[in-house]
């Protein structure tokens, strides 16, 4: 690690927003100030950096935001940031504003941007901010816990009416490439079927056929309502509902939860970890850390090289999938 | 009122389920027992009545259900019950099971069924159980308050992410013919536009054009996010989102909240009024009430003839609509 | 009504805070601006008025506060405002700042202050802002619904553990002189005993003896857990728990919910009515209304003279009390 | 490990109840049935075991309980179970009912009981069921996450009114010997001071003096409200509030959250981990596991010897405490 003295830290949120990004921003700002540094807030992610939408942050700027969803810094996706020329402009803007160290809160794409800026002389630390939990180097990502609880609470409600009407309900949750939200809220609501991208081979008719057979088996055993959690990466929930109804004769309804999973007051875990990670990022920059991602693993916060982080992969746990399947299959009914 | 002595009361829930139907069932059961009567629960609405799905209810049958969504009696729609021959069969089944008085919890359609049974000699009292608030004789319907709060909380979450991304968000809420849910949760979340069936002439392109103009005016004044609450009766939210995005250049996303609005732990108001109405229905049957609907009006529970109730109409309040419009139009943004 | 033209409206919140006071403030500000008026926010109630803590309000000042508890204007109690000399100073300060009309959001004490200012030439309209529902002229007060839901949700949680441990639980809720919160959350959670100031003659030992007898009767019938909701006006919950445990041998625990009942994101009803009342107050001032209280009665917003409002009384409904009692007494248990 | 073939599994919950104990019970029952075993539910912990309160569990017995607080098996503390003679009686009762393997869900005391039964020939596996997180062998205990979120949400509400009135608020949370709940909900709500047993030397006046100085420093910098989270192990919150008010002149109120922290619908994490741990316990018994505790560590479920688990200790993380302190000290205010 090079030991450049950090005097001013910039912070931005990038990509899809996630609950508790505000808690992380607050922690970056307040820890930096407590350590004697200045802090600049960069609005609208990399796009705002290019437009020099840069504001001074004080302790007061982050008052009463720890409990709020969204990000006060706003966020945006920025396709042009993949262009090396554009990255150079961004690094120059950082220098112009005296930003020696940059904390980037976002997902994989945001990490790549941070990696490029690091190579151009701006010390960067990235925090995993995504509801999808699809970042391999960490057991926790900022916003995942809130998103899962939001989905779970919505499914709990749908389950009430599904039981009353003795229906089949399909709930589509977020997760284009990762099934973590689906697995967690499926397990937590006792879903009979949990459809996740990691186990989907692209053969939708085949997948639907298996669901239909499973429903018919349950119905034959006396089960009167059915709950299917389907990840966005498989999708087609409305069509699936129609085809299930046609094949089984059981009234079937689909709900796509959508963007509500990105918002809401963050849970305790999201606020706690986001706060710790924000503080850790600042302390890491001060210690000379650069081109690092902060993760939570083995019960501890740690950091590793961005490139290394990006090259890692992780998989849904097979035992968890098996248990979810066992627990969801039951003939009981609360009447 | 004829003064038939009531010894056994039957209770059923019918039509779309609504939060706090359980609280009403519990109140019917416990008040009846406290008054020295027997109670029979009829499963699956009129359909279950025809199938003689009738069970004895004790105080214990309704333990710990006041806080739960759905209906432990289950519910169903029953098209064949419109047939007078079928109604006669149902009245005979009531007599066979000793049911002298019947409490029906549901919407307009369920009231009609209760009216027919009354003519066939079964004393009936109907309770307004519907999330839509679309029953003219009452200021309150069982489940409306929970449904509005569920929609409001979902929209609060969507608003968080809509602000972070500076997007336009369309949220479709329940209400095929009535805009009450849309008006209430639109007012409660500060929506810019609230689209309700009562004000919709069927001209979707015209309605969308007005929304688009309103968004462009707000954007011109500096507003960065936009919230549109659209009632199910107008619908087409996904298409609307695409057309708004195309016309304004502002990223626009739609969410259809769907059935989650029917479930969930009921709110205090829903539990309170549902409890009072259930008790009132029993006391009304004991007093000789027959072919009556229970309503809440002018701060009091009261009852009126089912036929009279069905012939009443009500309208969305124009001043409320005007104020919702004024309050939702603003240039502010919390950053 | 005198027809002074109103150009600038002041708004303040006073006394104990209540959820949705922010929604009312927002509605006052935005309706006034929409009607072409200016608005001044007065901080810290009458106390801040005396200190000239007066700020300009814009549409933006009230952005994103509709969903938040507390009051952005802060609140305070102000004993010295009972002094007529002090009131004159306050009226002069209003004039100095060009405030022609004043909206006061608070309880009885705040109404009296508004009445005095009205006599001194400042047109005033008061809104019922109190969680206690103890304002006789209105069926609704700003914050009551949120407070009841907060208390209910807390009691639901306590009930879970009370059932698991087969305990007796006493929950003390707010309400020094009024038992509305106790009655509503007691009914909504199925409490066996609801103790309210209106029915309390000051004889605590006698009241406790009745509770003890009721618990012993229930226990004899097989009931294993007991829930008592006790209003602040009776209080002594910790001591009561000890005495009940000593007398019955049943483990008994007390919880005093306290100030959490004053905070939290407001419910839909609180946001809706507070918004409408805020708008109504402005429109009333414009129409020449002065020394008026806004109420909600018979399904409508209306207004009446402050003095008249202060002279009215209301009582807890006896039928509601009876039904709460009937529904809470039951031998059932969900196991 | 001895390889006794397990045919019937017993399950009990013991000690203080915790949210998601039901999810664990459900997982034990359903996994056992799926693996071809029988399951017996033992009511009221070790006390119910001694009274032979033993019931057959079916898939249906655990329907729709995953989302509910409390424990359907009830729980109790059982002092006499420390007596070796009593333990022998319990082991004989297990044998009499054909219980070859026993899953015990509870805290340290319950683990000790399970250890004793193991020595007497009943294969036992214990799950960490306690809201306090004070079990050293595991990073997670069943119920902790729900308890922290309950406390956090209550504090969020109190903070609203504390800000409105510019008060100091003390909130006492559970944790007699462990400060985890206090640290987590203190961090999550931005508390200025977090008082935990691990850092308390018994000198209450000294601790209060430090709090008072910290409040005065914050007030001098312009901070208008103050939030202190105090763990049960330190306690004395009402007295503390009086003394702080006397010393600072700042209105100060205390709330003791109490037993509500033990109840409530469990969070997603609690439901997920409790489900996995319940399933793991059954599979462990089948594999011949005996006298084991199930823990979650390093991102995985694992098991270790009960005696070893009981001998481990853990400490609050110093860096987490430091960061909580830094983040809570700020002069900002949202107005």
Short mmCIF file of C-alpha atoms in Angstrom, two decimals, chain B residues 136-278:
data_model
loop_
_atom_site.label_atom_id
_atom_site.label_comp_id
_atom_site.label_asym_id
_atom_site.label_seq_id
_atom_site.Cartn_x
_atom_site.Cartn_y
_atom_site.Cartn_z
CA UNK B 136 -72.92 3.51 0.06
CA UNK B 137 -74.73 3.13 3.36
CA UNK B 138 -71.60 3.22 5.50
CA UNK B 139 -68.58 5.46 6.02
CA UNK B 140 -66.52 2.43 6.93
CA UNK B 141 -66.11 -1.07 5.52
CA UNK B 142 -64.20 -3.91 7.15
CA UNK B 143 -60.69 -4.11 5.70
CA UNK B 144 -60.48 -0.73 3.98
CA UNK B 145 -58.18 0.82 6.55
CA UNK B 146 -55.71 -2.07 6.46
CA UNK B 147 -55.71 -2.12 2.67
CA UNK B 148 -55.02 1.61 2.45
CA UNK B 149 -52.18 1.36 4.95
CA UNK B 150 -50.69 -1.60 3.09
CA UNK B 151 -50.81 0.35 -0.17
CA UNK B 152 -49.43 3.46 1.52
CA UNK B 153 -46.49 1.61 3.05
CA UNK B 154 -45.64 0.01 -0.28
CA UNK B 155 -45.80 3.40 -2.01
CA UNK B 156 -43.62 4.97 0.71
CA UNK B 157 -40.97 2.38 -0.17
CA UNK B 158 -41.32 2.91 -3.90
CA UNK B 159 -41.06 6.65 -3.33
CA UNK B 160 -37.67 6.17 -1.64
CA UNK B 161 -36.20 4.54 -4.70
CA UNK B 162 -38.08 6.82 -7.08
CA UNK B 163 -36.42 9.81 -5.39
CA UNK B 164 -32.97 8.17 -5.42
CA UNK B 165 -33.20 7.46 -9.14
CA UNK B 166 -35.21 10.59 -10.00
CA UNK B 167 -37.78 8.48 -11.70
CA UNK B 168 -41.48 8.49 -12.38
CA UNK B 169 -43.31 5.68 -10.59
CA UNK B 170 -46.82 4.43 -11.29
CA UNK B 171 -48.46 2.36 -8.59
CA UNK B 172 -51.65 0.48 -9.39
CA UNK B 173 -53.88 -0.10 -6.38
CA UNK B 174 -57.11 -2.05 -5.99
CA UNK B 175 -60.49 -0.58 -6.86
CA UNK B 176 -62.29 -1.76 -9.97
CA UNK B 177 -65.21 0.65 -9.69
CA UNK B 178 -64.24 2.75 -6.69
CA UNK B 179 -61.32 5.13 -6.25
CA UNK B 180 -61.28 5.29 -2.44
CA UNK B 181 -58.10 3.26 -1.95
CA UNK B 182 -56.38 5.30 -4.67
CA UNK B 183 -57.53 8.64 -3.25
CA UNK B 184 -56.57 7.77 0.32
CA UNK B 185 -53.16 6.30 -0.34
CA UNK B 186 -52.48 8.94 -3.00
CA UNK B 187 -53.22 11.72 -0.51
CA UNK B 188 -51.21 9.93 2.17
CA UNK B 189 -48.09 9.61 0.03
CA UNK B 190 -48.25 12.96 -1.70
CA UNK B 191 -48.87 11.53 -5.17
CA UNK B 192 -48.88 14.05 -7.99
CA UNK B 193 -51.61 12.32 -9.92
CA UNK B 194 -54.39 10.11 -8.65
CA UNK B 195 -56.37 8.32 -11.33
CA UNK B 196 -59.75 6.99 -10.21
CA UNK B 197 -62.58 5.19 -12.02
CA UNK B 198 -65.16 7.81 -10.96
CA UNK B 199 -63.31 10.42 -13.03
CA UNK B 200 -62.35 8.17 -15.93
CA UNK B 201 -64.40 8.40 -19.10
CA UNK B 202 -62.74 5.47 -20.82
CA UNK B 203 -60.43 7.65 -22.86
CA UNK B 204 -57.05 6.27 -21.81
CA UNK B 205 -54.92 8.26 -24.31
CA UNK B 206 -56.50 11.51 -23.10
CA UNK B 207 -55.91 10.60 -19.44
CA UNK B 208 -52.30 9.69 -20.16
CA UNK B 209 -51.80 12.94 -22.05
CA UNK B 210 -52.92 14.92 -19.02
CA UNK B 211 -50.55 12.96 -16.79
CA UNK B 212 -47.68 13.56 -19.19
CA UNK B 213 -48.36 17.29 -19.31
CA UNK B 214 -48.52 17.42 -15.56
CA UNK B 215 -45.18 15.62 -15.25
CA UNK B 216 -43.53 17.92 -17.76
CA UNK B 217 -44.84 21.00 -15.91
CA UNK B 218 -43.48 19.67 -12.60
CA UNK B 219 -40.15 18.78 -14.16
CA UNK B 220 -39.91 22.26 -15.66
CA UNK B 221 -40.36 23.69 -12.16
CA UNK B 222 -37.50 21.52 -10.89
CA UNK B 223 -39.29 18.47 -9.51
CA UNK B 224 -37.16 15.39 -10.04
CA UNK B 225 -39.43 12.50 -9.15
CA UNK B 226 -43.06 11.80 -9.89
CA UNK B 227 -45.61 9.57 -8.23
CA UNK B 228 -48.81 8.45 -9.92
CA UNK B 229 -51.40 6.34 -8.14
CA UNK B 230 -53.63 4.52 -10.59
CA UNK B 231 -56.74 2.55 -9.67
CA UNK B 232 -57.27 -0.97 -10.99
CA UNK B 233 -60.42 0.22 -12.76
CA UNK B 234 -58.28 2.24 -15.15
CA UNK B 235 -55.39 -0.20 -15.13
CA UNK B 236 -52.90 -0.59 -18.00
CA UNK B 237 -50.12 0.61 -15.71
CA UNK B 238 -47.27 -1.21 -17.49
CA UNK B 239 -48.27 0.25 -20.86
CA UNK B 240 -48.82 3.64 -19.30
CA UNK B 241 -45.28 3.57 -17.90
CA UNK B 242 -43.83 2.84 -21.33
CA UNK B 243 -45.83 5.59 -22.98
CA UNK B 244 -44.96 8.14 -20.28
CA UNK B 245 -41.27 7.28 -20.58
CA UNK B 246 -41.43 7.59 -24.35
CA UNK B 247 -43.24 10.94 -24.18
CA UNK B 248 -41.19 12.56 -21.41
CA UNK B 249 -37.79 10.93 -21.60
CA UNK B 250 -38.09 10.31 -17.86
CA UNK B 251 -37.42 6.76 -16.70
CA UNK B 252 -40.79 5.37 -15.61
CA UNK B 253 -41.64 2.17 -13.75
CA UNK B 254 -44.96 0.59 -12.87
CA UNK B 255 -45.85 -1.64 -9.92
CA UNK B 256 -49.18 -3.43 -9.56
CA UNK B 257 -49.66 -4.02 -5.86
CA UNK B 258 -52.35 -6.64 -6.33
CA UNK B 259 -53.54 -9.10 -3.72
CA UNK B 260 -51.20 -8.12 -0.93
CA UNK B 261 -53.77 -5.38 -0.28
CA UNK B 262 -56.26 -8.06 0.81
CA UNK B 263 -54.07 -9.61 3.51
CA UNK B 264 -51.99 -8.67 6.49
CA UNK B 265 -52.58 -8.15 10.18
CA UNK B 266 -55.52 -5.75 10.45
CA UNK B 267 -55.10 -2.22 11.79
CA UNK B 268 -56.62 -1.04 15.07
CA UNK B 269 -59.56 0.62 13.36
CA UNK B 270 -60.38 -2.46 11.34
CA UNK B 271 -60.20 -4.68 14.40
CA UNK B 272 -62.27 -2.26 16.46
CA UNK B 273 -65.07 -1.60 14.00
CA UNK B 274 -65.20 -5.22 12.83
CA UNK B 275 -65.54 -6.31 16.46
CA UNK B 276 -68.28 -3.79 17.15
CA UNK B 277 -70.17 -4.63 13.96
CA UNK B 278 -70.00 -8.35 14.68
#
